[in-house]
Amino acid sequence: MPHSDPVPPASGAHLRDPDASRLAEATRVFALLSDATRLHVLWLLAQEESDVGSLAERVAASRTAVSQHLAKLRLAGLVEARREGRHMHYRLADGHLRRLVTEALSHADHRVTGQAPHD
């Protein structure tokens, strides 16, 4: 098997060996990403801040379902909310999550379309 050079970390990556608490936290995040509706909501929020009604329309789910997903994501600290009048606007909590969601769906795009992988 040929030796390959290590892949450089993504911009903003932390170069610390994972301990049990970091592995548990990453596993918790991946578990939240494992639901297609939640992942779609996170992808939309990676593009721009949005409200429940807009998100529900774009993911073709009920407002109630999207609200429940957002509540889980907020409780987990992945999504933040701000009130503007009577409306709540949601956004991703940080750039690491934005890159994770974007990369996961970019990877999926390559798998679905058969496009060759790249770094």
Coordinates of C-alpha atoms in Angstrom, one line a residue:
M1 CA 0.0 0.0 0.0
P2 CA 1.6 3.3 -1.0
H3 CA 2.3 5.9 1.7
S4 CA 0.4 9.1 1.2
D5 CA 1.1 12.4 2.8
P6 CA -1.3 13.4 5.6
V7 CA -4.2 15.6 4.5
P8 CA -3.9 19.1 5.8
P9 CA -6.6 20.1 8.2
A10 CA -9.5 22.2 7.2
S11 CA -9.2 25.9 7.9
G12 CA -10.0 26.6 11.5
A13 CA -9.5 22.9 12.5
H14 CA -8.1 22.1 15.9
L15 CA -5.2 19.7 15.9
R16 CA -5.8 18.0 19.3
D17 CA -6.0 14.2 19.7
P18 CA -9.6 13.4 20.6
D19 CA -10.2 12.2 24.2
A20 CA -13.3 10.4 25.4
S21 CA -15.3 13.6 26.0
R22 CA -14.5 15.0 22.6
L23 CA -15.4 11.7 20.9
A24 CA -18.7 11.6 22.9
E25 CA -19.5 15.2 21.9
A26 CA -18.7 14.5 18.2
T27 CA -20.9 11.3 18.4
R28 CA -23.8 13.4 19.8
V29 CA -23.5 15.9 17.0
F30 CA -23.4 13.2 14.3
A31 CA -26.5 11.6 15.9
L32 CA -28.3 14.9 15.5
L33 CA -27.2 15.1 11.9
S34 CA -28.5 11.5 11.2
D35 CA -32.1 12.7 10.7
A36 CA -32.8 13.9 7.1
T37 CA -35.1 16.7 8.0
R38 CA -32.7 18.0 10.7
L39 CA -29.8 17.8 8.2
H40 CA -31.8 19.7 5.6
V41 CA -32.7 22.4 8.1
L42 CA -29.1 22.7 9.1
W43 CA -28.0 22.9 5.5
L44 CA -30.6 25.7 4.9
L45 CA -29.3 27.5 8.0
A46 CA -25.8 27.1 6.7
Q47 CA -26.9 29.3 3.8
E48 CA -28.8 32.0 5.7
E49 CA -30.7 32.8 8.8
S50 CA -34.4 31.8 8.6
D51 CA -37.7 31.4 10.4
V52 CA -39.7 28.3 11.1
G53 CA -42.3 28.9 8.4
S54 CA -39.7 29.4 5.7
L55 CA -37.8 26.3 6.8
A56 CA -40.9 24.2 7.0
E57 CA -41.9 25.2 3.5
R58 CA -38.4 24.5 2.1
V59 CA -38.0 21.1 3.8
A60 CA -41.7 20.1 3.0
A61 CA -42.5 19.4 6.7
S62 CA -45.0 20.8 9.1
R63 CA -44.2 23.8 11.2
T64 CA -44.7 21.7 14.3
A65 CA -42.1 19.1 13.1
V66 CA -39.6 21.8 12.2
S67 CA -40.1 23.5 15.5
Q68 CA -39.5 20.3 17.3
H69 CA -36.3 19.7 15.3
L70 CA -35.1 23.3 16.0
A71 CA -35.8 22.8 19.7
K72 CA -33.5 19.7 19.8
L73 CA -30.9 21.6 17.8
R74 CA -31.1 24.6 20.2
L75 CA -30.9 22.4 23.2
A76 CA -27.8 20.8 21.8
G77 CA -26.2 24.2 21.2
L78 CA -26.1 23.8 17.4
V79 CA -28.6 26.4 16.5
E80 CA -29.2 29.9 18.0
A81 CA -32.3 32.0 17.8
R82 CA -33.1 35.7 18.0
R83 CA -36.5 37.3 18.3
E84 CA -37.6 40.0 15.8
G85 CA -41.0 41.2 16.7
R86 CA -43.2 38.1 16.9
H87 CA -40.9 36.0 14.8
M88 CA -37.9 33.9 15.8
H89 CA -35.0 33.7 13.4
Y90 CA -32.6 30.8 13.6
R91 CA -29.0 30.5 12.6
L92 CA -26.1 28.0 13.0
A93 CA -24.1 28.4 16.2
D94 CA -20.7 28.3 14.5
G95 CA -18.6 27.9 11.4
H96 CA -17.4 24.4 12.4
L97 CA -20.9 23.2 12.1
R98 CA -21.4 25.1 8.8
R99 CA -18.4 23.4 7.3
L100 CA -19.4 20.0 8.7
V101 CA -22.9 20.1 7.2
T102 CA -21.6 21.5 3.9
E103 CA -18.8 18.9 3.6
A104 CA -21.2 16.1 4.5
L105 CA -23.6 17.1 1.8
S106 CA -20.8 17.7 -0.7
H107 CA -19.5 14.2 0.0
A108 CA -23.1 12.9 -0.5
D109 CA -23.3 14.7 -3.8
H110 CA -20.1 13.0 -5.0
R111 CA -21.5 9.6 -3.9
V112 CA -24.8 10.2 -5.6
T113 CA -23.5 11.6 -8.9
G114 CA -20.4 9.3 -9.2
Q115 CA -18.2 12.4 -9.4
A116 CA -14.6 11.5 -8.4
P117 CA -13.6 12.5 -4.8
H118 CA -11.1 15.3 -4.2
D119 CA -9.5 17.2 -1.4

